[in-house]
Coordinates of C-alpha atoms in Angstrom, one line a residue:
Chain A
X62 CA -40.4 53.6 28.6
X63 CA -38.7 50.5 29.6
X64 CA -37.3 49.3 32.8
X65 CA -35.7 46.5 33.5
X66 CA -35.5 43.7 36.7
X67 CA -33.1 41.3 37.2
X68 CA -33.1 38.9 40.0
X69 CA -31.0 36.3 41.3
X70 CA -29.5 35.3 37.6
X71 CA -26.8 32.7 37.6
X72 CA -25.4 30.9 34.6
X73 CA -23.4 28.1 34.3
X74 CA -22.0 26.6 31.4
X75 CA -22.0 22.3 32.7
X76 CA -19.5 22.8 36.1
X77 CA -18.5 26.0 34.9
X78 CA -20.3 29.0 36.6
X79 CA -20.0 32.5 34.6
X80 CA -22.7 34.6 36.5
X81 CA -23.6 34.2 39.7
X82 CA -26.2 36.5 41.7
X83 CA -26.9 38.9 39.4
X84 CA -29.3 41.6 40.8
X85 CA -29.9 44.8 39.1
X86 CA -32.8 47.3 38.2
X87 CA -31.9 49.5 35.3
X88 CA -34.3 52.6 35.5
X89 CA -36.4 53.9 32.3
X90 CA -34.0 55.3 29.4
X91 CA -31.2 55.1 31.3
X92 CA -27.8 54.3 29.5
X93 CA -25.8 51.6 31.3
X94 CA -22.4 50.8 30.7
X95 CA -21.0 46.8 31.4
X96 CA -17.7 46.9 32.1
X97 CA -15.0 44.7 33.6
X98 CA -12.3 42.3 32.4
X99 CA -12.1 40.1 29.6
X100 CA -14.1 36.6 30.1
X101 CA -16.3 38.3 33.5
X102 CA -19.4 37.5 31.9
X103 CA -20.7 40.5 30.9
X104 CA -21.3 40.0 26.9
X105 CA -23.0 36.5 28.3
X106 CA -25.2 38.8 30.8
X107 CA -25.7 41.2 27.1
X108 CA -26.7 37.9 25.4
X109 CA -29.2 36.8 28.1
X110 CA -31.1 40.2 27.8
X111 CA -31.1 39.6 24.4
X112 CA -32.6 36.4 24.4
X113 CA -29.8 34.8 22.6
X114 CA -28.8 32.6 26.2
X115 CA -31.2 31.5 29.0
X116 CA -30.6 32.1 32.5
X117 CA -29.8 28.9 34.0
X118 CA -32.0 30.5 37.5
X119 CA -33.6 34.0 38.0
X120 CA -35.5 35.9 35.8
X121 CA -35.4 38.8 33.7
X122 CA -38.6 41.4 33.9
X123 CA -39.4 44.1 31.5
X124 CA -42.1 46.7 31.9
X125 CA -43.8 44.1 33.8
X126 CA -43.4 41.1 31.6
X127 CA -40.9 38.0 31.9
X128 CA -38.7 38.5 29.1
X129 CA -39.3 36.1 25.5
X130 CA -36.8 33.3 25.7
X131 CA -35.7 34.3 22.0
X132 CA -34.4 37.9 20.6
X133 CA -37.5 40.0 19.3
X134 CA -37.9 43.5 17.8
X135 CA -38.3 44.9 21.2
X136 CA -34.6 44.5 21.5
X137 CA -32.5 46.0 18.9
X138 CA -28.5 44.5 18.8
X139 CA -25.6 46.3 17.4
X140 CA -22.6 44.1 18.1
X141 CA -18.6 45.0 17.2
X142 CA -18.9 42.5 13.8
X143 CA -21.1 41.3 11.3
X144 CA -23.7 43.8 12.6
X145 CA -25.3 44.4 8.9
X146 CA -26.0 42.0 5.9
X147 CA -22.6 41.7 3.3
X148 CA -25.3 41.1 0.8
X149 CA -27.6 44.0 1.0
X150 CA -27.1 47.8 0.3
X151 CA -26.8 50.0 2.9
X152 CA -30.4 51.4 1.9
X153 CA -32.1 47.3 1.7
X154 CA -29.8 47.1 5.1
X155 CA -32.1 49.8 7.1
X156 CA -35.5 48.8 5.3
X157 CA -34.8 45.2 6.0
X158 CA -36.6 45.0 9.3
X159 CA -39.7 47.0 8.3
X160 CA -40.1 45.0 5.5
X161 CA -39.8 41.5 7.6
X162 CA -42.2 43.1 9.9
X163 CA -44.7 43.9 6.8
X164 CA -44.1 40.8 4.8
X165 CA -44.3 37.7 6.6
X166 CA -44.1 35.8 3.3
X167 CA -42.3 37.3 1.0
X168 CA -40.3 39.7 3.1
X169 CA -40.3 42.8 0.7
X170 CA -42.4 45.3 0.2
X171 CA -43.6 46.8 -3.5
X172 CA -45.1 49.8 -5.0
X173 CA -46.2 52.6 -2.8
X174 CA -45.5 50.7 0.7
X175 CA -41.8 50.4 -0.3
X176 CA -41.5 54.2 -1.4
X177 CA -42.4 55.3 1.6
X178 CA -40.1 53.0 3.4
X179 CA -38.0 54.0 1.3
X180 CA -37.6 57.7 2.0
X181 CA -37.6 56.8 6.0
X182 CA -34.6 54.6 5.6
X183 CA -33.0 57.3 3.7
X184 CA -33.9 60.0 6.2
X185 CA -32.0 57.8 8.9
X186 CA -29.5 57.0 6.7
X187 CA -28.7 61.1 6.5
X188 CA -29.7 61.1 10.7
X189 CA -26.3 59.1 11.1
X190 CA -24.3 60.8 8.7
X191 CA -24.5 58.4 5.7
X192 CA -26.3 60.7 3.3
X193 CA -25.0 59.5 -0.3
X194 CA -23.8 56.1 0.8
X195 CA -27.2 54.4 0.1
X196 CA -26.3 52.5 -2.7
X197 CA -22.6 51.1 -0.9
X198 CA -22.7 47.7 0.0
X199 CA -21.2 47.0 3.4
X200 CA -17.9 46.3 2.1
X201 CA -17.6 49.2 0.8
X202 CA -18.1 51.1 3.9
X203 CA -15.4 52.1 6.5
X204 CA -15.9 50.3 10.2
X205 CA -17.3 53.4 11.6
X206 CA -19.5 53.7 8.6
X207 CA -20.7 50.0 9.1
X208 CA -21.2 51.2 12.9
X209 CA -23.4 53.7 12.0
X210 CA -25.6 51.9 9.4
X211 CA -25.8 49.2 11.6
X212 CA -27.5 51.6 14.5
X213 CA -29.4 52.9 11.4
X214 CA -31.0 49.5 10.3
X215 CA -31.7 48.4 14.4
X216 CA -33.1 52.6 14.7
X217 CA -35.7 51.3 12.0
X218 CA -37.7 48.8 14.4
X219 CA -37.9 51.8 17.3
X220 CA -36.3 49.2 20.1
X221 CA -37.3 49.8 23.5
X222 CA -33.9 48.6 24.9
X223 CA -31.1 49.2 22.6
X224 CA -28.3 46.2 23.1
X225 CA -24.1 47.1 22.1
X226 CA -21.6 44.7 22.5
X227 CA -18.6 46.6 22.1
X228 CA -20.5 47.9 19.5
X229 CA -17.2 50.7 18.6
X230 CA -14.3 48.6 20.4
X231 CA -12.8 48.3 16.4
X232 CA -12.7 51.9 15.3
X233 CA -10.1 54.5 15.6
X234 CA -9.9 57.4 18.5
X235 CA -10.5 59.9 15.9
X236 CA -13.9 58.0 14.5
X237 CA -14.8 56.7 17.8
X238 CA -14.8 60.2 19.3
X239 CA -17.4 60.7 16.5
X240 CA -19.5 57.9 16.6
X241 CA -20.1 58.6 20.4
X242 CA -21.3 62.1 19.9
X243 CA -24.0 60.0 17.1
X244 CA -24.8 57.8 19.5
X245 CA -25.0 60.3 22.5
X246 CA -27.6 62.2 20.2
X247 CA -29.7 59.1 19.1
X248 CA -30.2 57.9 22.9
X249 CA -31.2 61.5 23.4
X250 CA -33.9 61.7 20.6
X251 CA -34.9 58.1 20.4
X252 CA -37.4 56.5 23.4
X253 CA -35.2 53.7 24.1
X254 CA -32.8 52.4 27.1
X255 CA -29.4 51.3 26.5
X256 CA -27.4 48.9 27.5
X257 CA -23.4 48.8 26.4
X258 CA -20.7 46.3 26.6
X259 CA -17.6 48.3 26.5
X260 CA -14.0 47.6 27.5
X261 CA -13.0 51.7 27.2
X262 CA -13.7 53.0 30.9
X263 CA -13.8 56.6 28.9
X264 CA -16.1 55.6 26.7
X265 CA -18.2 54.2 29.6
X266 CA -17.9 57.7 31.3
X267 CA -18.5 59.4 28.2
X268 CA -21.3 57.9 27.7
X269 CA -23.4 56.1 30.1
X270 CA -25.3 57.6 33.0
X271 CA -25.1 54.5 35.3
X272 CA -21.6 51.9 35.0
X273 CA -22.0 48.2 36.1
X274 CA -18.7 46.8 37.0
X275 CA -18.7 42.8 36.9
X276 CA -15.7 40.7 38.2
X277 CA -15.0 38.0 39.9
X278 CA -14.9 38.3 44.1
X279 CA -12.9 34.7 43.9
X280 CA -10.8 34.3 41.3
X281 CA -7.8 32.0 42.9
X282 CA -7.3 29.1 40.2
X283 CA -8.9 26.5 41.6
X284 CA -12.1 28.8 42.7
X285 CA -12.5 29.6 38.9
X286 CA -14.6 27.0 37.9
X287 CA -17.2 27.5 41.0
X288 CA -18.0 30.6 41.4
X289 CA -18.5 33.0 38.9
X290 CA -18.6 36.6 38.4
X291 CA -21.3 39.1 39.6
X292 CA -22.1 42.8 40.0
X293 CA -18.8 44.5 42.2
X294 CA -19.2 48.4 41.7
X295 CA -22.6 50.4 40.7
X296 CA -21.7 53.8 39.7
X297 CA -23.6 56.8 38.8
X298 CA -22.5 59.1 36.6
X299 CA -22.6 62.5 38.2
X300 CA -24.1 65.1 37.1
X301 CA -26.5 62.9 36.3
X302 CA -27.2 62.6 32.6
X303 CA -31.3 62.7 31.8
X304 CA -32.3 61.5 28.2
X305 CA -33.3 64.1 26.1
X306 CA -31.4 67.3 28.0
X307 CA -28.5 67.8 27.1
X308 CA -25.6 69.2 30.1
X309 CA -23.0 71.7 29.5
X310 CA -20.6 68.8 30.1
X311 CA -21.8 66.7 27.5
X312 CA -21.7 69.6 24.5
X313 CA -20.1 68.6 21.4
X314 CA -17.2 70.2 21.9
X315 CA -15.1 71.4 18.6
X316 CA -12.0 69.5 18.5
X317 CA -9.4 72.6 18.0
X318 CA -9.7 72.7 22.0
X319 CA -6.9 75.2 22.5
X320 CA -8.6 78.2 20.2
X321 CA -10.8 79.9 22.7
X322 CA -12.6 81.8 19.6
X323 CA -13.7 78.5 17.9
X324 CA -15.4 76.7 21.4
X325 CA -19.0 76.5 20.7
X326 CA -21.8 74.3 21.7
X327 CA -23.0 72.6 18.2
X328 CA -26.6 72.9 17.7
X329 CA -28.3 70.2 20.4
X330 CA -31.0 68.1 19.0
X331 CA -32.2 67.8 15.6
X332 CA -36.0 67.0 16.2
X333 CA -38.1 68.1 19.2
X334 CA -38.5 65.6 22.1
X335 CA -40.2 65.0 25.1
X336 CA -39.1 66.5 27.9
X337 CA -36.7 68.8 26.6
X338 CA -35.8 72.4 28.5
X339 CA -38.1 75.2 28.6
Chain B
X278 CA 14.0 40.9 -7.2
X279 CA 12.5 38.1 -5.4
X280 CA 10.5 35.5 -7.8
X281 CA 7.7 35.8 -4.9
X282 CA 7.3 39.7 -6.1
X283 CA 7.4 39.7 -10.3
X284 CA 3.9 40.1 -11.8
X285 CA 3.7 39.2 -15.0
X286 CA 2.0 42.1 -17.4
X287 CA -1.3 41.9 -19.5
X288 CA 0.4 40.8 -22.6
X289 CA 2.7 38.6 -20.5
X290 CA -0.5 36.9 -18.8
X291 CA -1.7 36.1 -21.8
X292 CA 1.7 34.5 -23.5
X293 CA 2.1 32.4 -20.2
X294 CA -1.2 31.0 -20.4
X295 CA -0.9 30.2 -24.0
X296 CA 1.9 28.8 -23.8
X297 CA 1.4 25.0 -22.2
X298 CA -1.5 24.9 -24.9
X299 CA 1.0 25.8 -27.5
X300 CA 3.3 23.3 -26.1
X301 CA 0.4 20.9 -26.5
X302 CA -0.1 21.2 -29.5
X303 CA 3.7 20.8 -30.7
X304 CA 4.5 17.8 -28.7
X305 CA 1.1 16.3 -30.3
X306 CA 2.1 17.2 -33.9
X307 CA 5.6 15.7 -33.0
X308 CA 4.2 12.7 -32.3
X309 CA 1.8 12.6 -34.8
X310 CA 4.4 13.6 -37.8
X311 CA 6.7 11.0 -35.7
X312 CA 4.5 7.9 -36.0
X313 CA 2.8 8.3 -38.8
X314 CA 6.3 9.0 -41.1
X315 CA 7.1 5.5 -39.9
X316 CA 3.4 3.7 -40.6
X317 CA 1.3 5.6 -42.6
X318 CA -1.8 3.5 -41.2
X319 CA -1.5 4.4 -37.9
X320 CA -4.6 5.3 -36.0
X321 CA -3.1 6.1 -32.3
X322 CA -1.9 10.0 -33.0
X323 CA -3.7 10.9 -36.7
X324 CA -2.8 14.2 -38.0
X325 CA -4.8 16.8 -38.3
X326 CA -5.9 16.9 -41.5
X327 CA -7.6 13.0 -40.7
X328 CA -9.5 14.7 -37.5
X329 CA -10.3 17.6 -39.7
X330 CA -11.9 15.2 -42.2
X331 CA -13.8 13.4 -39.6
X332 CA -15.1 16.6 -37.7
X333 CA -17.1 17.2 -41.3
X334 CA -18.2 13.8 -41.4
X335 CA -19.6 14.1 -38.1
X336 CA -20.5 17.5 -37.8
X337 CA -21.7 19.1 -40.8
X338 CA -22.4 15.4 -43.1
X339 CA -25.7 13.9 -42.7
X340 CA -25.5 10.6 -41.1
X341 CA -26.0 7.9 -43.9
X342 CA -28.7 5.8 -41.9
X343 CA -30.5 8.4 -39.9
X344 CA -29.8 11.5 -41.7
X345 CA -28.8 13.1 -38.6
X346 CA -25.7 15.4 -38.0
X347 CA -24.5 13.0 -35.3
X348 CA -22.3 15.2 -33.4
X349 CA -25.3 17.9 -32.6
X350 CA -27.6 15.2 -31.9
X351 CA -25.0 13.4 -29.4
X352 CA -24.4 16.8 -28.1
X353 CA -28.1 17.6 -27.4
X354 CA -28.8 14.4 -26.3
X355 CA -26.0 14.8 -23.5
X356 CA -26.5 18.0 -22.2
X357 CA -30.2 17.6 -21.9
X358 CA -29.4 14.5 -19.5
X359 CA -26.4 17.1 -17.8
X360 CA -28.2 19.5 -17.4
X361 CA -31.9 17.9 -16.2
X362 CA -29.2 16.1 -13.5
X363 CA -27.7 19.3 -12.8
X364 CA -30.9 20.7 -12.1
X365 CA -32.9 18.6 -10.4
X366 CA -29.2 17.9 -7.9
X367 CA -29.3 21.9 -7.4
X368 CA -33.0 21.9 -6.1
X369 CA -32.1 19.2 -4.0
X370 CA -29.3 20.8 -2.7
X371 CA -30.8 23.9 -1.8
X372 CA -33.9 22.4 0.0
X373 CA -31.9 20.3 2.0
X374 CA -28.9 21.9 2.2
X375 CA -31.1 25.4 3.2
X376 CA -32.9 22.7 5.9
X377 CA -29.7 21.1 7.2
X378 CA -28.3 24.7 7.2
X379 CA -30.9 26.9 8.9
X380 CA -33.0 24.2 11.4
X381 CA -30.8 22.6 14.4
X382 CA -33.6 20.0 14.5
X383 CA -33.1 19.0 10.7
X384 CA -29.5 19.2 11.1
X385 CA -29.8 17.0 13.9
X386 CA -31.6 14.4 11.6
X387 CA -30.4 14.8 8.0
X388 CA -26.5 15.7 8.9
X389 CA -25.4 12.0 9.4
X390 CA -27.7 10.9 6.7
X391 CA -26.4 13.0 4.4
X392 CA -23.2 12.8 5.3
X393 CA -23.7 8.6 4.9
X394 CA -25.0 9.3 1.4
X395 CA -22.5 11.4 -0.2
X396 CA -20.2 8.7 0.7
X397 CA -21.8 5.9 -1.1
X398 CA -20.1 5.8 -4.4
X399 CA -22.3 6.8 -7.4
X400 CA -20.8 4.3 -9.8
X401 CA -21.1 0.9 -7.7
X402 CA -25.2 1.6 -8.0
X403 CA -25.1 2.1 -11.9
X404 CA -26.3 -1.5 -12.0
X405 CA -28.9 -1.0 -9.4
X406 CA -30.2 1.8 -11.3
X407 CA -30.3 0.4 -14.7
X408 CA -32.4 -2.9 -13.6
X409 CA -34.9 -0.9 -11.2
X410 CA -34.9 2.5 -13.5
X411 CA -34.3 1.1 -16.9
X412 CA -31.9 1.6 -20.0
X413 CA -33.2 5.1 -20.5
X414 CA -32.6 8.7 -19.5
X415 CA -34.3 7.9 -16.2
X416 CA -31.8 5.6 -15.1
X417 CA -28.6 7.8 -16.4
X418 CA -29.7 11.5 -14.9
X419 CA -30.1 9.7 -11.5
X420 CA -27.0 8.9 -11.8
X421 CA -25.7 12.6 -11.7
X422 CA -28.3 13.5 -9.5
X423 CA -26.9 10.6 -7.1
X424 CA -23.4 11.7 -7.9
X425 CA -23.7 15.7 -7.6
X426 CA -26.2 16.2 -4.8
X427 CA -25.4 15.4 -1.6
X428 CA -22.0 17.0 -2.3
X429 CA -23.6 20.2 -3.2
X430 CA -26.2 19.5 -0.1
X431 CA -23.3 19.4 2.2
X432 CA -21.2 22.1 1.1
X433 CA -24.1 24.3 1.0
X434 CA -25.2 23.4 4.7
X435 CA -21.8 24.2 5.7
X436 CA -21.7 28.0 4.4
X437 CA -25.1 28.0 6.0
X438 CA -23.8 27.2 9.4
X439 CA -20.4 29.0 8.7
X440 CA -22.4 32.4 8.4
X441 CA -22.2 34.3 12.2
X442 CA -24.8 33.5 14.3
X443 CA -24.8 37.4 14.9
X444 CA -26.6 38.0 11.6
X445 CA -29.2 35.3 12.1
X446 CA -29.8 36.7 16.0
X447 CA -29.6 40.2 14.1
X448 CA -32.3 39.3 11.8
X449 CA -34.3 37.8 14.6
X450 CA -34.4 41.6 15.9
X451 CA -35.6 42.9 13.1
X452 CA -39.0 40.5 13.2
X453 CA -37.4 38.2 10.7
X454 CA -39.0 34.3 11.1
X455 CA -37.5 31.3 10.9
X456 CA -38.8 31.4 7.3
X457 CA -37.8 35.2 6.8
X458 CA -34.3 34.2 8.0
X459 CA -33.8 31.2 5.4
X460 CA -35.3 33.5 2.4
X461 CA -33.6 36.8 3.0
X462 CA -30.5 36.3 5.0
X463 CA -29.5 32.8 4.1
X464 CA -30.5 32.1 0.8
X465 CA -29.0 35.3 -0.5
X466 CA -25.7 34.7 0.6
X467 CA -25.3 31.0 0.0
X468 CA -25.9 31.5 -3.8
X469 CA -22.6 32.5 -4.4
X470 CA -21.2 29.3 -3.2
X471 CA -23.7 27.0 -4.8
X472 CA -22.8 28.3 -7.9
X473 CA -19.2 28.0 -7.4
X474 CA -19.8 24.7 -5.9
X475 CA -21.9 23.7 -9.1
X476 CA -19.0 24.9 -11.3
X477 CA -16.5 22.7 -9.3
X478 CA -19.1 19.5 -10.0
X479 CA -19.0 20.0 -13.6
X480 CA -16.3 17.3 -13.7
X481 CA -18.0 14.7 -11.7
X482 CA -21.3 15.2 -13.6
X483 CA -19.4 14.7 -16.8
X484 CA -17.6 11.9 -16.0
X485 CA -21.1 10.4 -14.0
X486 CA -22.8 11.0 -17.6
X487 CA -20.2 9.5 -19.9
X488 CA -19.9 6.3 -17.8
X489 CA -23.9 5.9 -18.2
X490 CA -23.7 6.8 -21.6
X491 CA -20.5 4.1 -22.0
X492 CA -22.8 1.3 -21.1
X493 CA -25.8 1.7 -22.6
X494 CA -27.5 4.4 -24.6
X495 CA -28.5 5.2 -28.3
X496 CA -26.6 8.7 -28.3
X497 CA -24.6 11.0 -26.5
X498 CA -21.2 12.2 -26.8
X499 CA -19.9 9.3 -24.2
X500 CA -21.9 6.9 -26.3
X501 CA -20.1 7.6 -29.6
X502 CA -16.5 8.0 -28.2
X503 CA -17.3 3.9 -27.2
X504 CA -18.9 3.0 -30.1
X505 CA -15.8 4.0 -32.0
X506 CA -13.5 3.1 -29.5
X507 CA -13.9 -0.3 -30.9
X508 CA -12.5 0.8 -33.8
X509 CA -9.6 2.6 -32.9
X510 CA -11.3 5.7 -34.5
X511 CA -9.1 8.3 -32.5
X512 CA -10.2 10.6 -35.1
X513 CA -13.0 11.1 -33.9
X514 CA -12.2 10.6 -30.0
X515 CA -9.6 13.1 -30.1
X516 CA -12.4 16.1 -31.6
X517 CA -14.9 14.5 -28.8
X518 CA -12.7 15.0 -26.1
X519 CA -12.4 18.2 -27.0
X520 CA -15.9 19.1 -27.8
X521 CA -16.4 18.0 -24.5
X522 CA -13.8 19.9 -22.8
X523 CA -14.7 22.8 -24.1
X524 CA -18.1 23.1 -23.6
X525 CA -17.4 22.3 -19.8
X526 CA -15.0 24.8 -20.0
X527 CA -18.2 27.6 -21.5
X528 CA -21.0 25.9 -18.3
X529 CA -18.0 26.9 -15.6
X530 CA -17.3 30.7 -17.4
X531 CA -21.1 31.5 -18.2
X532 CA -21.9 30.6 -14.4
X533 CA -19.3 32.7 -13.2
X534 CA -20.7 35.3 -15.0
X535 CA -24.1 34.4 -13.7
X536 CA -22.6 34.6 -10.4
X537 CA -20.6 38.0 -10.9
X538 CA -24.3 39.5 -12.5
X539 CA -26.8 37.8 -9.8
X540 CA -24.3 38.8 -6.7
X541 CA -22.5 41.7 -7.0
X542 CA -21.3 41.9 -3.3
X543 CA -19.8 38.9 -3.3
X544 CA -17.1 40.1 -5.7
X545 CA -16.6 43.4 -3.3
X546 CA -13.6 43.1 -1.5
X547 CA -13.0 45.3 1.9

């Protein structure tokens, strides 16, 4: 279980200062939702869990540990674009991590080794709904599609914090209504906390179960520069959302709303978990 | 309907593309007929029956002194030095180029060399070459590997760095090395250009190989088209030109159908 300590984090790009102050404790499997307006600071914030950006002061703490100065497989990444590899099936997309973790030379695994891989990656595959698509390359796959594979191939490496950047910003209502129910599921059946960039407040309420608003408290012109932008609202979702329970407000709801006859609660998880209701 | 919006057919493709080789060809004969009606000795335009005639004496007569067939022997002799330039240019490229592409610190130190290199023109050290390397094969594949390589090294550093920097910070999630990342992220999808690159230095490596061969060799296509220059022989020029058109023209299709067989994705479009 992984929880996460930020302290005073600033970061300043030469004069320019993007984050300033940043405090914030983000509990075990929570789900938290970054939002706030364009060019706040909060994709930079994303990138500096991720390892991809240093703090320029304050540290970063998880489970105990200052966090590695470069992005690991403790942190998995799905960002809005160029999430999975153009040149790789959507199968050799979800086995690619496994086998980089396996082979450090060669980075592929034969015979027996790669079967099994194999038939996890195509399990997954089928978890996100892209049973028959293992062959497609990339390309070849719609947006939500890509989306999904690309949670598929980080799912592979079992994160302990799970990183989005806008991660469905791209997709249709219809698609995106979809994709959140997957992902809803997947943070409720996989140990792992999550932390999402989003610019969709409903998505954010959808979703999360603890939104982090970031702006800036100066923002005249000529304050721009100097002060940047830091934590403004911390809000709870309530009822409170607990991984792996599932409340009557978050049920899959069929979309034909209106016909009392057809509302039904889909079936909740799809594997046992810890901590589930008697 | 607008010009901007006609698509020309199958059969219409293929009648528009024959036709400036059609027209080619007729001006050619023109001219040919043309001159020679007036001087029957001409050697500038000669008809088609003389090239014919000289394509059998070159390609299918043994020659009188060596017993060779000299056009196969020119031939071989040329696209072993091509190719062993093309080669060795290509491992070159991808070494560096993967180095330059992948490694800020190697960037840092080979870009501007590099860079320098590629701009040092490949023709002004033929002399260097041939008095350190020699008059042989040495001295003339350096010359395409001089010419072709840092051009290849730099474009192919530049679709390294062009790739996102997502997919590199992706593949650093998924346990990937620094090693890992140049061998199964990079690599894979800078093939694709290389090869295209390679196709678009066929030209250079040609013309880098004829002006080697021009000065000093025993063989090679280039070699004969100057031996015989010095006797007006366009007979034979003419069917060497060709020759060597066309089997650039067969290098660039068989490596785009290397490419298309290698790296399927690349030809998927969204």
């Amino acid at each position: 279980m992984t929880a996460l300590t930020i302290q005073g984090l600033w970061k300043e790009y030469g004069a320019q200062v993007v984050l300033e102050n940043v405090n914030l404790t983000i509990a075990p499997r929570a789900f938290v939702a970054l939002v706030g307006p364009s060019g706040c600071g909060k994709t930079t914030f994303l990138r500096m869990l991720l390892g991809q950006e240093r703090a320029t002061r304050g540290t970063i703490v998880m489970d105990g540990e200052p966090l590695p100065s470069e992005p690991g497989p403790d942190r998995g990444v799905v960002y809005q674009r160029y999430s999975v590899f153009p040149h790789m099936t959507a199968l050799q997309n979800v086995m690619l991590g496994p086998e980089l973790r396996a082979a450090r030379l060669t980075g592929r695994l034969w015979g027996a080794a790669r079967r099994k891989l194999a038939d996890e990656a195509v399990a997954l595959l089928a978890e996100v709904g892209l049973a028959g698509a293992e062959a497609k390359y990339p390309a070849q796959l719609s947006g939500g599609m890509q989306q999904r594979l690309a949670l598929a191939q980080t799912l592979m490496m079992r994160p302990k914090l799970l990183l989005l950047d806008e991660p469905f910003g791209a997709l249709d209502p219809g698609i995106r209504t979809e994709i959140h129910t997957l992902m809803r599921r997947l943070w409720h059946e996989h140990a792992m906390t999550v932390v999402m960039v989003t610019h969709d407040m409903r998505e954010a309420f959808a979703l999360a179960t603890r939104i982090i608003a970031f702006d800036r408290p100066r923002n005249r012109p000529e304050e721009r520069e100097r002060y940047g932008a830091t934590i403004t609202n911390d809000i709870a979702i309530w009822p409170p959302r607990v991984a792996g329970r599932q409340t009557i407000y978050d049920a899959d709801i069929d979309p034909v709303q209106d016909d009392l006859n057809r509302f039904a609660i889909t079936a909740g998880t799809t594997r046992p978990t810890e901590g589930s209701l008697p | 309907m607008r010009l901007i919006n006609m698509h020309p057919g199958r059969g219409g493709r293929v009648l528009l593309a024959a036709l400036p080789f059609v027209i080619l060809g007729i001006a050619y004969l023109i001219g040919s007929a043309l001159r020679l009606a007036e001087n029957p000795g001409d050697k500038l335009l000669p008809s088609l029956d003389a090239m014919g005639r000289m394509i059998e004496v070159m390609a299918f007569t043994p020659d009188r002194r060596t017993g060779d067939y000299l056009l196969w022997t020119d031939t071989a002799a040329s696209l072993l030095r091509l190719w062993s330039g093309l080669a060795i240019a290509t491992v070159i490229a991808l070494v560096l180029g993967l180095l330059n592409g992948v490694l800020p610190v190697a960037r840092a130190m080979l870009g501007p060399f590099i860079a320098f290199l590629s701009m040092v023109p490949p023709l002004a050290l033929l002399p260097v070459l041939f008095i350190v390397l020699g008059l042989g094969e040495v001295s003339k594949i350096a010359l395409i590997v001089i010419g072709v390589a840092p051009i290849l090294t730099r474009d192919l550093a530049l679709t390294a760095i062009a790739l996102p920097r997502e997919q590199i910070v992706k593949a650093e999630t998924l346990s990937a090395s620094s090693w890992l990342v140049a061998w199964r992220v990079v690599l894979p999808q800078v093939m694709p250009r290389l090869i295209d690159s390679l196709r678009l230095q066929l030209g250079p490596a040609f013309l880098f190989l004829i002006a080697a061969e021009a000065i000093s060799a025993e063989g090679g296509l280039g070699y004969r088209i100057f031996l015989v220059r010095r006797y007006l022989s366009m007979d034979i020029i003419f069917p060497y030109v060709l020759w060597i058109t066309l089997l650039a023209v067969t290098m660039d299709l068989c490596l785009r159908l290397l490419r298309r067989r290698l790296y399927p994705w690349a030809e998927v479009r969204p």
